[in-house]
PDB file of C-alpha atoms in Angstrom:
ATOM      1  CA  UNK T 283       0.000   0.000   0.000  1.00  0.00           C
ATOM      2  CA  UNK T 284       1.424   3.592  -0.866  1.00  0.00           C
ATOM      3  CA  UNK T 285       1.078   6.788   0.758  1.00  0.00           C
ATOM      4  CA  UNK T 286      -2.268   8.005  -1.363  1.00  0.00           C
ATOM      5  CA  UNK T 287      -3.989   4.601  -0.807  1.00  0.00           C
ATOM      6  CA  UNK T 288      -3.132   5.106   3.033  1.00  0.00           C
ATOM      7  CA  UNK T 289      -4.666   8.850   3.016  1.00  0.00           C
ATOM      8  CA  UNK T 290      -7.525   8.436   1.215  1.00  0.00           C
ATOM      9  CA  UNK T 291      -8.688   5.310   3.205  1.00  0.00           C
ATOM     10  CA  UNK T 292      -8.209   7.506   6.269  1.00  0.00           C
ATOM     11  CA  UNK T 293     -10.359  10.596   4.897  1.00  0.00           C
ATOM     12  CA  UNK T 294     -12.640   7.991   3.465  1.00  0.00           C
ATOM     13  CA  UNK T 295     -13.672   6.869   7.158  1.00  0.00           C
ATOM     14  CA  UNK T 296     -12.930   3.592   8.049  1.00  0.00           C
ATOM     15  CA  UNK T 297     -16.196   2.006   6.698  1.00  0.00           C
ATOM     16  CA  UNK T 298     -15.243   2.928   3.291  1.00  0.00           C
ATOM     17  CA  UNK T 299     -12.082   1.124   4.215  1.00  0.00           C
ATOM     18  CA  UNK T 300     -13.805  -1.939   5.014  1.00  0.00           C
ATOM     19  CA  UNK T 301     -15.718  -1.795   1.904  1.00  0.00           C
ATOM     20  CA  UNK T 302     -12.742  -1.626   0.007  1.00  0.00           C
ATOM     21  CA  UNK T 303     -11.667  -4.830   1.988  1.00  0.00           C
ATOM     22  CA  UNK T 304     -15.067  -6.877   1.252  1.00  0.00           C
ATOM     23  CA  UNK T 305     -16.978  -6.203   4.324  1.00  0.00           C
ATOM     24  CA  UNK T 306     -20.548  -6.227   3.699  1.00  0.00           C
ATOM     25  CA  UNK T 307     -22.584  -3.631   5.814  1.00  0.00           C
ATOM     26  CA  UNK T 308     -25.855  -3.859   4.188  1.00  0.00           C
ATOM     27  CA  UNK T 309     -28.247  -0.607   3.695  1.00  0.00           C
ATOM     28  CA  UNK T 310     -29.470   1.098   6.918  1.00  0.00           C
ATOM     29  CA  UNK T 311     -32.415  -0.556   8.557  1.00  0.00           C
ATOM     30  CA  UNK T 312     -31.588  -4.217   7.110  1.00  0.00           C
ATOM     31  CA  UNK T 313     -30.257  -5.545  10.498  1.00  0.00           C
ATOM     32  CA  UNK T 314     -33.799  -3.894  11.809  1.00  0.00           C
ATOM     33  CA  UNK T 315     -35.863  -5.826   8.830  1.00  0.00           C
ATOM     34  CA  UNK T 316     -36.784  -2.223   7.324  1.00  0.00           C
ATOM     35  CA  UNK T 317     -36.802  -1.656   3.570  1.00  0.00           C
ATOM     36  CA  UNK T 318     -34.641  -0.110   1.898  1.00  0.00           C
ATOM     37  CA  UNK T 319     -36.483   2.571   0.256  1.00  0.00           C
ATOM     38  CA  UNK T 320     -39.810   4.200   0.319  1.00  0.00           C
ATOM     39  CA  UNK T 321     -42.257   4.012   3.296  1.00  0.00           C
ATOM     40  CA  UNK T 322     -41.033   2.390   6.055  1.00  0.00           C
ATOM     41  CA  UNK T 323     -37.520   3.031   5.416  1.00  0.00           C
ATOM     42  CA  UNK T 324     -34.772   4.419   8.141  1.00  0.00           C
ATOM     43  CA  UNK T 325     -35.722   7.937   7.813  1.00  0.00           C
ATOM     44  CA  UNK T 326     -32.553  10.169   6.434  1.00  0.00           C
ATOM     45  CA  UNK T 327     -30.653  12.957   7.974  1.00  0.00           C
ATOM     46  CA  UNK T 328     -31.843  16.122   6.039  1.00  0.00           C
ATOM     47  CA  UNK T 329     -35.849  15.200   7.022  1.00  0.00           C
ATOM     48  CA  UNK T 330     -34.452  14.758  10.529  1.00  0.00           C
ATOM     49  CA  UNK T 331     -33.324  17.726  10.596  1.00  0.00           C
ATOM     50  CA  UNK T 332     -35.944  19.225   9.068  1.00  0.00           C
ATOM     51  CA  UNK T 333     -38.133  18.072  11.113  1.00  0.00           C
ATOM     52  CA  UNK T 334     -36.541  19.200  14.336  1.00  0.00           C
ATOM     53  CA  UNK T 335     -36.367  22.734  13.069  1.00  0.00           C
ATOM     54  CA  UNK T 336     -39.981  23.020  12.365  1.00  0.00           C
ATOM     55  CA  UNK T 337     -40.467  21.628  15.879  1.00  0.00           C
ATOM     56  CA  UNK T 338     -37.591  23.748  17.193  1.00  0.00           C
ATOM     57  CA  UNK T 339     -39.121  26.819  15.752  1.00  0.00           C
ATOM     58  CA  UNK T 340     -42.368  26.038  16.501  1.00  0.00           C
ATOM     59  CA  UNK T 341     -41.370  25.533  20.259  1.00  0.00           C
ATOM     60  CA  UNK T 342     -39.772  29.026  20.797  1.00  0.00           C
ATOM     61  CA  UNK T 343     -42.862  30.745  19.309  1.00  0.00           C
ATOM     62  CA  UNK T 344     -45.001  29.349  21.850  1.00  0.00           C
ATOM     63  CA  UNK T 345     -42.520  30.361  24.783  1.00  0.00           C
ATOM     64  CA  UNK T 346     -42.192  33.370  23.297  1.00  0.00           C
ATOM     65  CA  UNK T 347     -45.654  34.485  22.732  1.00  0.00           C
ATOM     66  CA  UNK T 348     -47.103  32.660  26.104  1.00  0.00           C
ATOM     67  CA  UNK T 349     -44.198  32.676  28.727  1.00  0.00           C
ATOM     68  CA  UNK T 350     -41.495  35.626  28.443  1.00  0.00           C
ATOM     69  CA  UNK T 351     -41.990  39.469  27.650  1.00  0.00           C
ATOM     70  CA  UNK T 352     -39.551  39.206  25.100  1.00  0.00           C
ATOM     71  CA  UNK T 353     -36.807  36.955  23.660  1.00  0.00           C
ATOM     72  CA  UNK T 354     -33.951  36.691  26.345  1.00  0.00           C
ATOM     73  CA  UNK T 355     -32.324  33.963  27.556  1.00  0.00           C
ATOM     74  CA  UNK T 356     -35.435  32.388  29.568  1.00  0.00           C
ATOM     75  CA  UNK T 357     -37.317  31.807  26.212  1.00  0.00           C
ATOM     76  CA  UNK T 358     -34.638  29.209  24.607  1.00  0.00           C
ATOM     77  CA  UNK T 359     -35.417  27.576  28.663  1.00  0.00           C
ATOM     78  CA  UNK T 360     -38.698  27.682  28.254  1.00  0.00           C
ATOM     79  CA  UNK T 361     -39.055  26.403  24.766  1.00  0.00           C
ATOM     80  CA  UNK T 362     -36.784  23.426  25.493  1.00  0.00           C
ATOM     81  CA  UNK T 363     -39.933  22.941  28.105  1.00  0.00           C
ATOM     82  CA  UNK T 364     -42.806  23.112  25.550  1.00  0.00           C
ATOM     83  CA  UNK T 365     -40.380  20.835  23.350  1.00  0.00           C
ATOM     84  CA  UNK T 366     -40.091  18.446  25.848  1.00  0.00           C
ATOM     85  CA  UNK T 367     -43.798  18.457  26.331  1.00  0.00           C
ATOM     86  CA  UNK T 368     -44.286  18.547  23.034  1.00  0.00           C
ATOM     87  CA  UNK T 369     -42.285  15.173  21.928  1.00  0.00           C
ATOM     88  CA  UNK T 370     -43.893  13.262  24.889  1.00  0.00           C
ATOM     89  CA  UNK T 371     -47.422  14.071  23.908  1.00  0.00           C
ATOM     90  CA  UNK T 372     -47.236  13.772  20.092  1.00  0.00           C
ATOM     91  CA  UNK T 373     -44.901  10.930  19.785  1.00  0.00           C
ATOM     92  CA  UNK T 374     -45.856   8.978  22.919  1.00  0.00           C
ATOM     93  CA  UNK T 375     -49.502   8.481  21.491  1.00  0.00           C
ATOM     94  CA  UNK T 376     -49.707   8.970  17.417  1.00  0.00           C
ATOM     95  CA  UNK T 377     -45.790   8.553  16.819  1.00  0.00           C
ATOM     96  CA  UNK T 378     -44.898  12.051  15.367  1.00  0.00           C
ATOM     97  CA  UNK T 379     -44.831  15.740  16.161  1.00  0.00           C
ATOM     98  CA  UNK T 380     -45.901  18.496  14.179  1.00  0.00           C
ATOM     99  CA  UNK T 381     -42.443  18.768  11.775  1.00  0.00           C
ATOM    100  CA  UNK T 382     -42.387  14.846  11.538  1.00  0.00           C
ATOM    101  CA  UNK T 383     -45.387  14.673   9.978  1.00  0.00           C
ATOM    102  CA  UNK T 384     -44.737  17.741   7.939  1.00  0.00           C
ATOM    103  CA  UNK T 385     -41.678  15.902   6.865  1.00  0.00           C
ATOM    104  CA  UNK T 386     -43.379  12.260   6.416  1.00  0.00           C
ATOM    105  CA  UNK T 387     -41.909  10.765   9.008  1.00  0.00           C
ATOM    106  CA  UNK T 388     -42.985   8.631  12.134  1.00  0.00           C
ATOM    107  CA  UNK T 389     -41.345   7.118  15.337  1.00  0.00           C
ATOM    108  CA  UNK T 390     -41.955   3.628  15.997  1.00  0.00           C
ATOM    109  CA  UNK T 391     -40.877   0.871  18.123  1.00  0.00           C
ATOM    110  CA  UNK T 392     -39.047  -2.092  16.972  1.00  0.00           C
ATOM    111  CA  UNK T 393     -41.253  -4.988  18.191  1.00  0.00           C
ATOM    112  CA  UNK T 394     -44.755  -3.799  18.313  1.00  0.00           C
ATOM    113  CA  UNK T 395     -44.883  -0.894  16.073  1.00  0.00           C
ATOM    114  CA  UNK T 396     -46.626   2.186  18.166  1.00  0.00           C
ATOM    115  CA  UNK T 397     -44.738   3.870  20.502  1.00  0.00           C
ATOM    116  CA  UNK T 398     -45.856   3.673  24.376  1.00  0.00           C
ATOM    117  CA  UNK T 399     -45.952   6.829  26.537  1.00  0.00           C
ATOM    118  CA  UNK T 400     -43.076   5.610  28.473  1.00  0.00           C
ATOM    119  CA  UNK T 401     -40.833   5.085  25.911  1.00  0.00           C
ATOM    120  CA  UNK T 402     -42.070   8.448  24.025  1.00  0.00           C
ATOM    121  CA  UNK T 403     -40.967   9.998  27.628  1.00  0.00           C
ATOM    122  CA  UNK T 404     -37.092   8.004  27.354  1.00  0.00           C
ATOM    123  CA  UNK T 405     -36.939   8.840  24.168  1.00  0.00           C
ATOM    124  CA  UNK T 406     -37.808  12.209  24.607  1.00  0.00           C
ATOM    125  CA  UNK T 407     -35.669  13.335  27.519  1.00  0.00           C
ATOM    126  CA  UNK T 408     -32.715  12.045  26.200  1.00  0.00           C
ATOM    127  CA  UNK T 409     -33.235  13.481  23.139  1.00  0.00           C
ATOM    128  CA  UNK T 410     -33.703  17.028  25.332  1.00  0.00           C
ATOM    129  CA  UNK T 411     -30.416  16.322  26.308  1.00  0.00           C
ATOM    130  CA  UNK T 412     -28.705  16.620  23.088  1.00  0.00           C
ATOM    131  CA  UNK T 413     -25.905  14.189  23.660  1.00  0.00           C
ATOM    132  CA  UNK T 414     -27.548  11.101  23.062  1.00  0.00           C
ATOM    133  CA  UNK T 415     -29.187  12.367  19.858  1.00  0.00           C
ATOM    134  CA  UNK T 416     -25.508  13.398  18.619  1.00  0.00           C
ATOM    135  CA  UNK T 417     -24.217   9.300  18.849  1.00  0.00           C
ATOM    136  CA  UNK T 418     -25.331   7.291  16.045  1.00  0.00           C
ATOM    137  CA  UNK T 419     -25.000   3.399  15.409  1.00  0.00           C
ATOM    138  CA  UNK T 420     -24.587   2.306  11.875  1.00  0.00           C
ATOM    139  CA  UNK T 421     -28.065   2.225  11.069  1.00  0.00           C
ATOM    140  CA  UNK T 422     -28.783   6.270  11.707  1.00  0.00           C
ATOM    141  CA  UNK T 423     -30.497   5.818  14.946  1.00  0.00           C
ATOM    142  CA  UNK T 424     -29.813   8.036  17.526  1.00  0.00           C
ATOM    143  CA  UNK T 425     -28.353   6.739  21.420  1.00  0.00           C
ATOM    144  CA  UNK T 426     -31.997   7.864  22.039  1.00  0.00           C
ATOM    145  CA  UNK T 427     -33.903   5.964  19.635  1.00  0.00           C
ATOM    146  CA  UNK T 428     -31.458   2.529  20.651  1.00  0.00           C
ATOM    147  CA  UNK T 429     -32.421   2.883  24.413  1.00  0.00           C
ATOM    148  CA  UNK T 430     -36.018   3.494  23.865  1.00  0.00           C
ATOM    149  CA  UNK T 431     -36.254   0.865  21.151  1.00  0.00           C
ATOM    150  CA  UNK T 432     -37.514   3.106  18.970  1.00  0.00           C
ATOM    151  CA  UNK T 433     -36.983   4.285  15.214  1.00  0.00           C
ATOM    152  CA  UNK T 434     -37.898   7.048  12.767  1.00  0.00           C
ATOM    153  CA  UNK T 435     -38.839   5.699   9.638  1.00  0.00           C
ATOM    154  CA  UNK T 436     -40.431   7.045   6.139  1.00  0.00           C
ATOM    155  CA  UNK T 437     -44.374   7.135   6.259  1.00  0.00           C
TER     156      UNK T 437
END
């Protein structure tokens, strides 16, 4: 191996690297026994996203039209509070919030399907903390999503 086959494997990541060897990873979702496209598929990063700023947004209107006198530090507190509120409510009894569905996208759990308030409330407070949400497996899902059993997939 020379030098340029040693860099680019390195700012390739190391799954491309294991490609190149003849690992077989599969698509996202496959180890789950989701498609691979189309409804029901892991849902991707950009409606994720998406999604959380429409929920994001929609959160610090409501603290800041119901709970502070103006926007100052307390509103970003108090809409991580409606957020929080938010997610447990909408996703802990029809599976999405507000920007989820505007984005086609749903939270389920892996064995039954629906998501139960309790794990809509794991899922949901770890996901308030920000950390969890910022760990990924190889599939896309979140530390959240893995500890609450849950996944967002394509509707």
């Amino acid at each position: 191996m020379d030098n340029r086959q040693a860099i680019g494997s390195w700012l390739s990541g190391p799954r491309a690297a294991m490609e190149e060897a003849g690992a077989d990873f599969g698509y996202r979702g496959e180890q789950l026994g989701l498609p691979e496209q189309g409804p029901g598929s892991i849902a991707r990063p950009g409606r994720r996203l998406g999604a959380l700023a429409v929920d994001w947004g929609l959160c610090l209107l409501i603290a800041y039209g119901l709970f502070t006198d103006g926007y100052d530090a307390r509103t970003g507190n108090w809409a991580l509070l409606v957020f929080l509120v938010l997610s447990v409510l909408t996703v802990g009894t029809v599976g999405f919030t507000p920007g989820k569905r505007l984005f086609g996208l749903r939270v389920v759990a892996l064995g039954t399907g629906t998501v139960q308030p309790l794990r809509g409330l794991l899922r949901s407070v770890l996901l308030c903390l920000a950390i969890p949400a910022l760990v990924w497996d190889r599939d896309g899902r979140g530390l959240h999503d893995r500890l609450a059993r849950t996944v967002e997939v394509r509707v």
